[in-house]
PDB file of C-alpha atoms and ligand atoms in Angstrom:
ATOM      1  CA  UNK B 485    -124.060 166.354 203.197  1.00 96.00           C
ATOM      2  CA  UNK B 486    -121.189 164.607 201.772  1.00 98.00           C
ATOM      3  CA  UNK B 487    -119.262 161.521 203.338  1.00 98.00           C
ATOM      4  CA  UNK B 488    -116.328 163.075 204.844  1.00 98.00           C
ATOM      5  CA  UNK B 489    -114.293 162.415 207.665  1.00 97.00           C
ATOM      6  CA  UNK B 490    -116.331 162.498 211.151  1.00 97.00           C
ATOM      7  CA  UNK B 491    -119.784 161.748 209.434  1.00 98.00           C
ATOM      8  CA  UNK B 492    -121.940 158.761 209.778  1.00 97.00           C
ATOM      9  CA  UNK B 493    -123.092 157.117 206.507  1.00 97.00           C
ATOM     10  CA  UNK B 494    -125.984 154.739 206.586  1.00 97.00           C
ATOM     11  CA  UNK B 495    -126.255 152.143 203.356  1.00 97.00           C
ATOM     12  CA  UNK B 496    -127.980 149.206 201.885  1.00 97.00           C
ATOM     13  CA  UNK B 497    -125.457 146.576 200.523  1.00 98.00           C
ATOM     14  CA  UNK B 498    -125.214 143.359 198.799  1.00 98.00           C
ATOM     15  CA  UNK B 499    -121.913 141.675 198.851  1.00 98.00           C
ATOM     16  CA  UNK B 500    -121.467 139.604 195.805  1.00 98.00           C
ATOM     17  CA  UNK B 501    -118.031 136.997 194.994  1.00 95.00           C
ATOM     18  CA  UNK B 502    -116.336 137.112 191.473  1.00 95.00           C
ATOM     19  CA  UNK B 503    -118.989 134.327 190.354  1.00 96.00           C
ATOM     20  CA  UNK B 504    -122.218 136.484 191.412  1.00 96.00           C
ATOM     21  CA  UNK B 505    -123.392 134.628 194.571  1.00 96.00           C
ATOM     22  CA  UNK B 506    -124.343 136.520 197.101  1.00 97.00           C
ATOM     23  CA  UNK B 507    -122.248 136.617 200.258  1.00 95.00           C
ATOM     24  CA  UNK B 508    -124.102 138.865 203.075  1.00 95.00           C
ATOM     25  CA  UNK B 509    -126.714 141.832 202.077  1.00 97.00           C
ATOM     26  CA  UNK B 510    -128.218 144.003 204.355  1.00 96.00           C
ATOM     27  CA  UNK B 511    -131.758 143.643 202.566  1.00 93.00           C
ATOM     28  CA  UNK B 512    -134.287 142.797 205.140  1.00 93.00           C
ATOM     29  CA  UNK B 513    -132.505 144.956 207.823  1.00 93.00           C
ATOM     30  CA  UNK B 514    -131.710 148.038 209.060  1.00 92.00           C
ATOM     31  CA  UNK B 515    -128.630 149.904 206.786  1.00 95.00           C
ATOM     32  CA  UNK B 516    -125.405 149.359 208.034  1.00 95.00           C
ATOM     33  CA  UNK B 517    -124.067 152.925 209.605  1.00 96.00           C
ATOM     34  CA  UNK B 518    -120.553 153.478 209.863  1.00 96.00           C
ATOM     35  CA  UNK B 519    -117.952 156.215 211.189  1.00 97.00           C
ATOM     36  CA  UNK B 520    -115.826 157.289 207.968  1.00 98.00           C
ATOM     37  CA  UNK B 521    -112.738 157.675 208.144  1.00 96.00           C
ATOM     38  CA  UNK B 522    -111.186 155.348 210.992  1.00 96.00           C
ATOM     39  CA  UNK B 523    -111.629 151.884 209.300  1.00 95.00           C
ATOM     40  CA  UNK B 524    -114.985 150.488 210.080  1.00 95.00           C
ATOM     41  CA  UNK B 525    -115.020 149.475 207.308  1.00 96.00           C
ATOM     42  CA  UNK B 526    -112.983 147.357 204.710  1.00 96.00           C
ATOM     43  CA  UNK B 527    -110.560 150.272 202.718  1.00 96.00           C
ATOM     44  CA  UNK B 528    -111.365 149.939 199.676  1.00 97.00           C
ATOM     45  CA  UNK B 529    -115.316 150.055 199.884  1.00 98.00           C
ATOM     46  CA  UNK B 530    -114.425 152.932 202.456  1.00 98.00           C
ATOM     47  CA  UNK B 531    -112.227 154.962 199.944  1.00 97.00           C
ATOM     48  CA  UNK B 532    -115.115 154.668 196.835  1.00 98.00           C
ATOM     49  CA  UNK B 533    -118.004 156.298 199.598  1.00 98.00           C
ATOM     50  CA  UNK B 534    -115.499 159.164 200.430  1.00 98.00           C
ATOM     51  CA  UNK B 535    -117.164 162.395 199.076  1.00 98.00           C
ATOM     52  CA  UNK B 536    -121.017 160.692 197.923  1.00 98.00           C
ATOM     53  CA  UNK B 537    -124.247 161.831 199.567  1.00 98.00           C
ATOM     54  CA  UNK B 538    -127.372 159.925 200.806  1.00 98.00           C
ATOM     55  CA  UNK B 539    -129.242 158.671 197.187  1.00 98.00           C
ATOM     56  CA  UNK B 540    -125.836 158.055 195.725  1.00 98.00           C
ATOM     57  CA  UNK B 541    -125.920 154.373 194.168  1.00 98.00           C
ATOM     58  CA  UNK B 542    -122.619 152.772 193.313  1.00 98.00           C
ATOM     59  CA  UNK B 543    -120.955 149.390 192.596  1.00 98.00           C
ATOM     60  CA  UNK B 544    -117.889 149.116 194.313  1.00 97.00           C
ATOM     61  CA  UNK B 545    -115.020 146.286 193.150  1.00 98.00           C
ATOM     62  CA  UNK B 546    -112.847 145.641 196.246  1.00 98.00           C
ATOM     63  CA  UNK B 547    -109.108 143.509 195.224  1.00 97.00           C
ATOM     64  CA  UNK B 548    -107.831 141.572 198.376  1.00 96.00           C
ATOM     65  CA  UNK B 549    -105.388 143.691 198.915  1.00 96.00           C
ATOM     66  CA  UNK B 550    -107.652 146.351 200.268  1.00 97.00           C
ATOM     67  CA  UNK B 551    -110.464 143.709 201.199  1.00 97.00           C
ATOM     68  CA  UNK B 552    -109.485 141.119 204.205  1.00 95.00           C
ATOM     69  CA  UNK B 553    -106.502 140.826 202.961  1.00 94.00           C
ATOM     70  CA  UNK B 554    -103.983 138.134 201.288  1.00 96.00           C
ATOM     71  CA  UNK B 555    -105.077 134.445 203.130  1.00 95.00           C
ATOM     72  CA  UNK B 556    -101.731 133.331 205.709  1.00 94.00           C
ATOM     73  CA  UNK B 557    -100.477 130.230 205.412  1.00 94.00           C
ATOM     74  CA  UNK B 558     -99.540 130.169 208.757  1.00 92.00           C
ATOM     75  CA  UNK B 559    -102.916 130.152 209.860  1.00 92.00           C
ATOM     76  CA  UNK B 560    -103.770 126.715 208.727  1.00 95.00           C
ATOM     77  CA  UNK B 561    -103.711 124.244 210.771  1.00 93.00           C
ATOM     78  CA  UNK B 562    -103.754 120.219 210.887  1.00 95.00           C
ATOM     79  CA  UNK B 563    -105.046 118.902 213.775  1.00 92.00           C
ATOM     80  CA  UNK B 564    -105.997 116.209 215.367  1.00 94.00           C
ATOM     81  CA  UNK B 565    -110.317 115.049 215.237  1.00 93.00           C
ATOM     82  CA  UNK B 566    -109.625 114.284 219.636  1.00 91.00           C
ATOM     83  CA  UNK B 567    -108.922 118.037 219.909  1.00 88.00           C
ATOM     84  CA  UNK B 568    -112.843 118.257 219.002  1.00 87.00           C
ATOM     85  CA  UNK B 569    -114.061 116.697 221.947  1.00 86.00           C
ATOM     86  CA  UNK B 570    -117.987 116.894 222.980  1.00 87.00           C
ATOM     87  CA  UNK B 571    -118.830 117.580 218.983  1.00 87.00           C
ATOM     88  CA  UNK B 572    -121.026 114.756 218.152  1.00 85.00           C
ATOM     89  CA  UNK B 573    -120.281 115.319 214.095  1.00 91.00           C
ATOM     90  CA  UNK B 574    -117.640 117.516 212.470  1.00 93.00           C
ATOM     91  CA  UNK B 575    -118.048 119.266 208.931  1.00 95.00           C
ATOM     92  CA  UNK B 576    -117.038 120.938 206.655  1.00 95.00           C
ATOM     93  CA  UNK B 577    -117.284 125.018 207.315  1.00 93.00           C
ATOM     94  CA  UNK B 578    -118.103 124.702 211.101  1.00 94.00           C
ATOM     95  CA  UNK B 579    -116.900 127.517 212.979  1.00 92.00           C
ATOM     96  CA  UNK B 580    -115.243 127.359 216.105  1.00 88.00           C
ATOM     97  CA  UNK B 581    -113.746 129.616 218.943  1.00 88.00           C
ATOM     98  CA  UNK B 582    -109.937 128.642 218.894  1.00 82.00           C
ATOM     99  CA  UNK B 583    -107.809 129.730 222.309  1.00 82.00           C
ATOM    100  CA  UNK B 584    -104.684 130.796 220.680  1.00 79.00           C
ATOM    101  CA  UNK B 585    -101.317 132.635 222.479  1.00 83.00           C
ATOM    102  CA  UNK B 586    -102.534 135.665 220.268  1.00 78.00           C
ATOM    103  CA  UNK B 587    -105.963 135.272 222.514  1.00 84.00           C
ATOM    104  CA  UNK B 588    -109.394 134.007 221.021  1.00 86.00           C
ATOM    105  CA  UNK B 589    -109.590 133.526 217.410  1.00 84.00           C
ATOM    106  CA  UNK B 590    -112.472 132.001 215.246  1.00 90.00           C
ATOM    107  CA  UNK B 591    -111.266 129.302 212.882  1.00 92.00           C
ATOM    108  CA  UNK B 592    -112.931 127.119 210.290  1.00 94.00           C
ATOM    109  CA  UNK B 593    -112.914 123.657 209.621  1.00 95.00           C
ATOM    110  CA  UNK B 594    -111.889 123.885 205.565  1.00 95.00           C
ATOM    111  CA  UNK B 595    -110.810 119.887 205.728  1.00 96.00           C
ATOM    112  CA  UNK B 596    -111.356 116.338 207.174  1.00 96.00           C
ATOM    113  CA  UNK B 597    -109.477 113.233 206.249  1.00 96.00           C
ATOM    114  CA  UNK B 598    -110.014 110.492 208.569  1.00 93.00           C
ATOM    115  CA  UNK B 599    -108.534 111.174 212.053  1.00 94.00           C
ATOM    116  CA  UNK B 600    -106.763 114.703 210.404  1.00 96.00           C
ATOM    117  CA  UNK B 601    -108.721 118.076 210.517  1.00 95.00           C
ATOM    118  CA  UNK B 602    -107.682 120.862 208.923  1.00 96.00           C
ATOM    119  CA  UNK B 603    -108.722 124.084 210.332  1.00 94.00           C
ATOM    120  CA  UNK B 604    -108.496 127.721 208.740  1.00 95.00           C
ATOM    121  CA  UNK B 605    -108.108 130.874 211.328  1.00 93.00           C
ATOM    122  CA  UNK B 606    -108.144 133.175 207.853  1.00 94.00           C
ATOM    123  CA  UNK B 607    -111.147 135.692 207.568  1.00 91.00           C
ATOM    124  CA  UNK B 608    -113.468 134.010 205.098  1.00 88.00           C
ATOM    125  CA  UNK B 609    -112.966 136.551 202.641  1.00 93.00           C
ATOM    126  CA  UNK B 610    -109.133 136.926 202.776  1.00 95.00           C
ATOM    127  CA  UNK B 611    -107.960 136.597 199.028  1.00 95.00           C
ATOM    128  CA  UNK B 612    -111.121 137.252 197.160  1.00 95.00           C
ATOM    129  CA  UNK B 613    -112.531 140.148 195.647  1.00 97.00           C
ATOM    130  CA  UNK B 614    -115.319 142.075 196.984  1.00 98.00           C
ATOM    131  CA  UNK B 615    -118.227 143.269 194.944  1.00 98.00           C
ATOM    132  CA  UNK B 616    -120.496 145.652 196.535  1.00 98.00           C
ATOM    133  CA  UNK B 617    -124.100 147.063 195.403  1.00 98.00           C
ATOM    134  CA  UNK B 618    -124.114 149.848 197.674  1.00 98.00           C
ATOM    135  CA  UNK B 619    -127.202 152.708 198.059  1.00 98.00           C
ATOM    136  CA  UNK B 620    -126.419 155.113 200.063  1.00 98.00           C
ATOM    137  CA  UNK B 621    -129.373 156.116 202.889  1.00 97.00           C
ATOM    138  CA  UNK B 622    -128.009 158.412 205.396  1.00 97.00           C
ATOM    139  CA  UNK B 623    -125.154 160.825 206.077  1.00 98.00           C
ATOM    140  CA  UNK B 624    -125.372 163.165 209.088  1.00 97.00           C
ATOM    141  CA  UNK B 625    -122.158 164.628 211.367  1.00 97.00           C
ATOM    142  CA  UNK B 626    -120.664 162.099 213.832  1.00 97.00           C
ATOM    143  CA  UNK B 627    -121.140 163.125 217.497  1.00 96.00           C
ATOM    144  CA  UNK B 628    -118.218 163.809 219.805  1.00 96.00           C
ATOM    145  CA  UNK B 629    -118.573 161.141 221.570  1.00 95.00           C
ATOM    146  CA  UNK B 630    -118.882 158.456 218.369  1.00 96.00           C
ATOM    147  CA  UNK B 631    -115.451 160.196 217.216  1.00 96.00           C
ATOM    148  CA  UNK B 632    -113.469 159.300 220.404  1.00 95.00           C
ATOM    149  CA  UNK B 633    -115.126 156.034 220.497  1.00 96.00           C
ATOM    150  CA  UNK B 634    -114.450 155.295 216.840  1.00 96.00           C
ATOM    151  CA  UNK B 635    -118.056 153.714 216.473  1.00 96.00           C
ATOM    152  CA  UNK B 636    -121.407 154.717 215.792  1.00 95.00           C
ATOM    153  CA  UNK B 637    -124.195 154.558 218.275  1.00 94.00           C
ATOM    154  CA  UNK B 638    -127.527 153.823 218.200  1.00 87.00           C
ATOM    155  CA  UNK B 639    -129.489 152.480 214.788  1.00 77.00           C
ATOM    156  CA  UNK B 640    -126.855 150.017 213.335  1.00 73.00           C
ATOM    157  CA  UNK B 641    -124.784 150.694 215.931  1.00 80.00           C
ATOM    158  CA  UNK B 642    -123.091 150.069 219.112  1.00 85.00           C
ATOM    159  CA  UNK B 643    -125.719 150.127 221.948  1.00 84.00           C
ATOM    160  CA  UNK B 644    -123.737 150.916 225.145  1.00 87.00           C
TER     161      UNK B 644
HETATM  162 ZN1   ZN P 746    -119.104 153.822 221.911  1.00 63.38          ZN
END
């Protein structure tokens, strides 16, 4: 069966940057399964798997611009170390939970300078390219009820 709109594709994956270090990999786990066709996953990786089969290997190149995206400007932030109260020690790539107007949003600390913290709400991979190592494991139909969902359930899945 070929990856086509309203299957489930199941792959291994290792996520390399431009310089070859490895960024996530689903070695050691289960394959990651996704519904094609409604954006599970980023476009780019999601338009090379259209039409391949379970066995199918491929290296996939994803630019930014159909990655996660261009990094915003507006979504950096100086603020002040006090706004950090009840952490004992801030660095460098901690992660928070930021209450924004736009609701939660998960920022990073990319900056400290003295009392000044600069914090980054930008996906971690906005502006660079993507390299994928993909093997394909699995493609079977979706079920109805994954389709109006717009997830898979079960294995690598929602569970719900
Ligand atoms: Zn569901």
């Amino acid at each position: 069966m070929q990856i086509v709109d309203r299957t489930v594709a199941s792959f291994h994956y290792t996520l390399t940057d431009d310089a070859g270090q490895v960024i996530d990999s689903s070695s050691g786990n289960e394959p990651l399964s996704y519904l094609h066709g409604v954006g599970n996953i980023v476009p780019g990786l999601e338009k090379e798997l259209a039409g391949r089969m379970a066995g199918d290997t491929l290296q996939v190149v994803v630019q930014p611009e159909e990655g996660y995206g261009m990094p915003n400007p507006m979504l950096v932030q100086v603020v002040p170390r006090m706004a950090f109260q009840g952490v004992d020690q801030l660095e460098i790539g901690m992660a928070f939970q930021a209450q924004t107007p736009q609701g939660p949003m998960s920022v990073a600390i990319t900056g400290i300078d003295g009392d000044q913290v600069t914090v980054d709400g930008n996906h971690p991979l906005a502006g660079k390219a993507l390299h994928f190592a993909v093997e394909i494991t699995d493609v079977r139909e979706a079920t109805v009820e994954e389709c109006v969902h717009g997830h898979v359930h079960g294995a690598g899945g929602h569970h719900h």
